[in-house]
CSV table of C-alpha atoms in Angstrom, one decimal:
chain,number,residue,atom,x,y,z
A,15,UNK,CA,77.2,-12.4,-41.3
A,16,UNK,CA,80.6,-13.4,-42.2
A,17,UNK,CA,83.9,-11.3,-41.1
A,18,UNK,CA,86.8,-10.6,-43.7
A,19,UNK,CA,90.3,-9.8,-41.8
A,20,UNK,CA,92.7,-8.2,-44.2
A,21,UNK,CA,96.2,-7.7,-42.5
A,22,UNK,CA,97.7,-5.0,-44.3
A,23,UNK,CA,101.5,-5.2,-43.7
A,24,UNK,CA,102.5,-3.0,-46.7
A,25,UNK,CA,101.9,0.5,-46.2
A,26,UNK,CA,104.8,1.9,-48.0
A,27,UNK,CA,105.9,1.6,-52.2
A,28,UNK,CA,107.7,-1.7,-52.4
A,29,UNK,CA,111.1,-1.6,-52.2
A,30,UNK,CA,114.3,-3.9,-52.3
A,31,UNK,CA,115.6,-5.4,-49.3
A,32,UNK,CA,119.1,-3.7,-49.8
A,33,UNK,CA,116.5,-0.4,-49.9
A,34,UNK,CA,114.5,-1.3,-46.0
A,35,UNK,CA,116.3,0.4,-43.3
A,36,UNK,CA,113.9,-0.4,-40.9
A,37,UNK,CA,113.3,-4.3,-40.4
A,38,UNK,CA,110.3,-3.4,-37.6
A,39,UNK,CA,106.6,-3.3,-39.0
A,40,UNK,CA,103.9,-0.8,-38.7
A,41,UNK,CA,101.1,-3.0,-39.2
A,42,UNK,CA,97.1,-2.1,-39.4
A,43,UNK,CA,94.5,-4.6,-38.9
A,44,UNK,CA,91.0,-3.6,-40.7
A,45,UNK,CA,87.5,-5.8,-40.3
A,46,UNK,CA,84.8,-5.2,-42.1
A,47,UNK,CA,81.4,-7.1,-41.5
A,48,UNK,CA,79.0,-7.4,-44.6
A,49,UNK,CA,76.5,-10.0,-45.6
A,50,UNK,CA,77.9,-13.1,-47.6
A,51,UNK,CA,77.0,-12.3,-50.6
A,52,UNK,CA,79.5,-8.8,-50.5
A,53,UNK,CA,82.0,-10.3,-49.1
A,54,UNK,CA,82.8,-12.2,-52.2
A,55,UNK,CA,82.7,-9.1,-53.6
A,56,UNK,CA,84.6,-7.5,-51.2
A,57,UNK,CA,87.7,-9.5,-51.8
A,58,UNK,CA,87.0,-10.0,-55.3
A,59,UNK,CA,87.8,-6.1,-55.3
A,60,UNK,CA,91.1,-6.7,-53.0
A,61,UNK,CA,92.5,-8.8,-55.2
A,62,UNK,CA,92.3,-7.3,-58.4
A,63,UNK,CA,93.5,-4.2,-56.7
A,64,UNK,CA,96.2,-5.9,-55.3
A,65,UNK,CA,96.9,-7.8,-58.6
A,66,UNK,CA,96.6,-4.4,-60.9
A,67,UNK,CA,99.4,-3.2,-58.3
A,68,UNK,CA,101.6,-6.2,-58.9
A,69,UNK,CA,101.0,-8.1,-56.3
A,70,UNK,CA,100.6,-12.3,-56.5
A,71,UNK,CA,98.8,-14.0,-54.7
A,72,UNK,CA,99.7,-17.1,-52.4
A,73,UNK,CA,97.5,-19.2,-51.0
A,74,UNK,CA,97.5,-20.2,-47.5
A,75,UNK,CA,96.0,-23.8,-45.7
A,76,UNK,CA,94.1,-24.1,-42.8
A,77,UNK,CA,96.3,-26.3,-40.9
A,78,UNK,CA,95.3,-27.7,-37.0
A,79,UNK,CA,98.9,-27.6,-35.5
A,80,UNK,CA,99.8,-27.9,-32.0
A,81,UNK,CA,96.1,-28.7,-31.5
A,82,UNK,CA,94.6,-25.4,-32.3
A,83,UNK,CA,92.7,-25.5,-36.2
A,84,UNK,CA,92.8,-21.2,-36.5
A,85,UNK,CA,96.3,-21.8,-38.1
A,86,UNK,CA,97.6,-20.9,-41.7
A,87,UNK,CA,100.2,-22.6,-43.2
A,88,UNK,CA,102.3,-21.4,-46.7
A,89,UNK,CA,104.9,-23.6,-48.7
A,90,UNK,CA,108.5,-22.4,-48.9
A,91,UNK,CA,111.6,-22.9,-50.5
A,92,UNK,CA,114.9,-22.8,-48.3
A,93,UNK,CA,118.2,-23.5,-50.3
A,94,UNK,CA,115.8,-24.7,-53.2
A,95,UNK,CA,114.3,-27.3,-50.2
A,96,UNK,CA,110.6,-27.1,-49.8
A,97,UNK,CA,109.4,-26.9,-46.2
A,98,UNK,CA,106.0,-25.5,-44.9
A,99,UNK,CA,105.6,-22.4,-42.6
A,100,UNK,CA,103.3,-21.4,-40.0
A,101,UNK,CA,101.9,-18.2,-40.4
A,102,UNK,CA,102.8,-16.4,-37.2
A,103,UNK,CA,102.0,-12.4,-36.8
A,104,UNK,CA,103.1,-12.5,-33.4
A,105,UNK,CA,106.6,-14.2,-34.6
A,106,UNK,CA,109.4,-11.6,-34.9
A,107,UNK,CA,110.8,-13.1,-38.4
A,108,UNK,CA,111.5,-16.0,-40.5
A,109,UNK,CA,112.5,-18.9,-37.4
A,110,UNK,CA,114.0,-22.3,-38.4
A,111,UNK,CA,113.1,-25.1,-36.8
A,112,UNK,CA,115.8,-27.0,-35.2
A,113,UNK,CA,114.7,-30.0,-36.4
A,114,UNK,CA,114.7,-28.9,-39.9
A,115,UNK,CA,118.6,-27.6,-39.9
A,116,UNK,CA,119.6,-31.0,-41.7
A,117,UNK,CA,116.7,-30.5,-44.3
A,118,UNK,CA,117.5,-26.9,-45.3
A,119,UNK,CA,121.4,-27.3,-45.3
A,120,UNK,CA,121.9,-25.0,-42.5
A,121,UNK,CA,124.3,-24.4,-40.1
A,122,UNK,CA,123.5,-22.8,-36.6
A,123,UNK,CA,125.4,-19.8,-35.0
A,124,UNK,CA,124.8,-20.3,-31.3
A,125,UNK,CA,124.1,-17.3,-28.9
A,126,UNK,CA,124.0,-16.6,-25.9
A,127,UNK,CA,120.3,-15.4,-26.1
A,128,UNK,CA,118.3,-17.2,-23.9
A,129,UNK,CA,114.4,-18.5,-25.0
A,130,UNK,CA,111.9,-17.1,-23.0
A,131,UNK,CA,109.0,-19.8,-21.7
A,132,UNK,CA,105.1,-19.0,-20.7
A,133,UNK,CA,105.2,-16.4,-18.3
A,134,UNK,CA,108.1,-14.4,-19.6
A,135,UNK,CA,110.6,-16.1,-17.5
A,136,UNK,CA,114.6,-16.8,-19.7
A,137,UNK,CA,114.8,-21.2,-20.0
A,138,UNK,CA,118.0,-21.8,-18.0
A,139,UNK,CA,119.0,-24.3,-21.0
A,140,UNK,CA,117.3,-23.3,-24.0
A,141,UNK,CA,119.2,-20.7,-26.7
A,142,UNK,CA,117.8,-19.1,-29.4
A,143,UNK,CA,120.4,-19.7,-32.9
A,144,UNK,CA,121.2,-18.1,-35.9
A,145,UNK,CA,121.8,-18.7,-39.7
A,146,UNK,CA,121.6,-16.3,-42.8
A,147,UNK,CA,119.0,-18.0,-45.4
A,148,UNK,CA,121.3,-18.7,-48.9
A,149,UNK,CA,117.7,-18.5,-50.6
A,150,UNK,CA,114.3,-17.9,-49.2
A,151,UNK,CA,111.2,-18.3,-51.7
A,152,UNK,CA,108.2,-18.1,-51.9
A,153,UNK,CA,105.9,-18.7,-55.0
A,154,UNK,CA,107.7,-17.0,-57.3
A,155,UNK,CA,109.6,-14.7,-55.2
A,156,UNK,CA,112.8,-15.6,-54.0
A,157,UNK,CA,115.2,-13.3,-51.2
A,158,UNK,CA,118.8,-13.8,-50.6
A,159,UNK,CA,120.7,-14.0,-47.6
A,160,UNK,CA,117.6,-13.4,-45.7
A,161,UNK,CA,118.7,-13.5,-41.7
A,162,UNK,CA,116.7,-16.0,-39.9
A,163,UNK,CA,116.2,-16.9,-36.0
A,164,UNK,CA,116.4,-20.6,-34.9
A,165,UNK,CA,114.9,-22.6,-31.7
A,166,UNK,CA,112.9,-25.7,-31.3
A,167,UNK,CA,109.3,-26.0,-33.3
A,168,UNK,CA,108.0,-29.4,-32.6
A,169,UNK,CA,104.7,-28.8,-35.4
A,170,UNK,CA,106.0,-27.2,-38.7
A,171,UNK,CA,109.6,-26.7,-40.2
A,172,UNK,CA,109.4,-22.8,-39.1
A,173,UNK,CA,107.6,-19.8,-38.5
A,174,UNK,CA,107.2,-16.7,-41.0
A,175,UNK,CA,106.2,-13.4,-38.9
A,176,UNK,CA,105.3,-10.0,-39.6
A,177,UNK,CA,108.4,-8.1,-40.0
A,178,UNK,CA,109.4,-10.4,-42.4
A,179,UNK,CA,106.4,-9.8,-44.4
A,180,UNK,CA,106.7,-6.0,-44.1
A,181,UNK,CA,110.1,-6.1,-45.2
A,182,UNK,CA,108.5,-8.4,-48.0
A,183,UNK,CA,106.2,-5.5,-48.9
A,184,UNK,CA,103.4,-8.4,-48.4
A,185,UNK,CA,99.3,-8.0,-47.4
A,186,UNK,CA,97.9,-11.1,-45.5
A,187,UNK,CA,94.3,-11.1,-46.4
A,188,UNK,CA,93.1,-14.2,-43.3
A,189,UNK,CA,89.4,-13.8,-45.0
A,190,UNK,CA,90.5,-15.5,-48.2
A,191,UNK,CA,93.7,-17.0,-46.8
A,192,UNK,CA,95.9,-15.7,-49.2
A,193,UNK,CA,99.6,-13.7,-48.7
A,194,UNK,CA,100.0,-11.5,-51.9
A,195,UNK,CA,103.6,-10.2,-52.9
């Protein structure tokens, strides 16, 4: 029996960025169990209803980062720079990585916002930063002066999380890793 997780992060008509008041998500997981053969079916059916409503599809890869191979990974553009993103639901936007400031043609706003570590507890020396994203595509869709947070991310050039994707208008189907705009 196989499981298909479809992440749907767009519950609302798409809209423009200048349009989103509201950067947080409402998000709604849905599993469905069926036998192999329906689940090809299944997202068969997903996607063209997805595609007959405009979307496109992306396709993720399975990527073992940071020792742990559940990951996906998508290819971005950042100031027409391509870079490659974790996947990261639990992620409160688009984050930099430090390292990759130099790559993307960034510059960092510092802030006094301190980065928590495992258990919850603020690191005494560790702030989070801040740029504002001239360009941010992905496949064919590209967002301007899209906000993002920076801090240190020693596996991937940055992290693209759920609100992002909400504001994005995007559904994350993990079954047939795939992000469709």
């Amino acid at each position: 029996m196989r499981l298909v997780c479809v992440i749907l992060l767009a519950r609302e008509p798409r809209m423009s960025l200048a349009q989103q008041a509201s950067p947080s998500p409402s998000t709604a997981a849905t599993i469905s169990k069926s036998k192999p053969r329906d689940a090809t079916a299944d997202n068969s059916k997903l996607d063209c209803l997805l595609k007959h409503d405009g979307f496109m599809a992306v396709k993720l890869k399975p990527a073992n980062l940071d020792k742990d191979p559940k990951r996906l990974v998508i290819n971005v553009e950042i100031n027409r720079v391509s870079g490659s993103f974790e996947v990261d639901t639990g992620a409160g936007g688009i984050t930099i990585a430090r390292g990759s400031l130099k790559k993307f043609r960034l510059l960092e706003q510092k802030t006094s916002q301190r980065l928590h570590t495992l258990g919850n507890k603020p690191a005494s020396n560790k702030f989070w930063g801040i740029a504002r994203l001239d360009t941010f595509a992905i496949g064919n869709c590209v967002f301007h002066g899209v906000p993002a947070a920076i801090k240190e991310i020693p596996h991937c050039d940055g992290f693209l999380g759920s609100p992002e994707m909400h504001r994005f208008a995007a559904v994350l189907d993990c079954g047939e890793h795939a992000l469709y705009l």
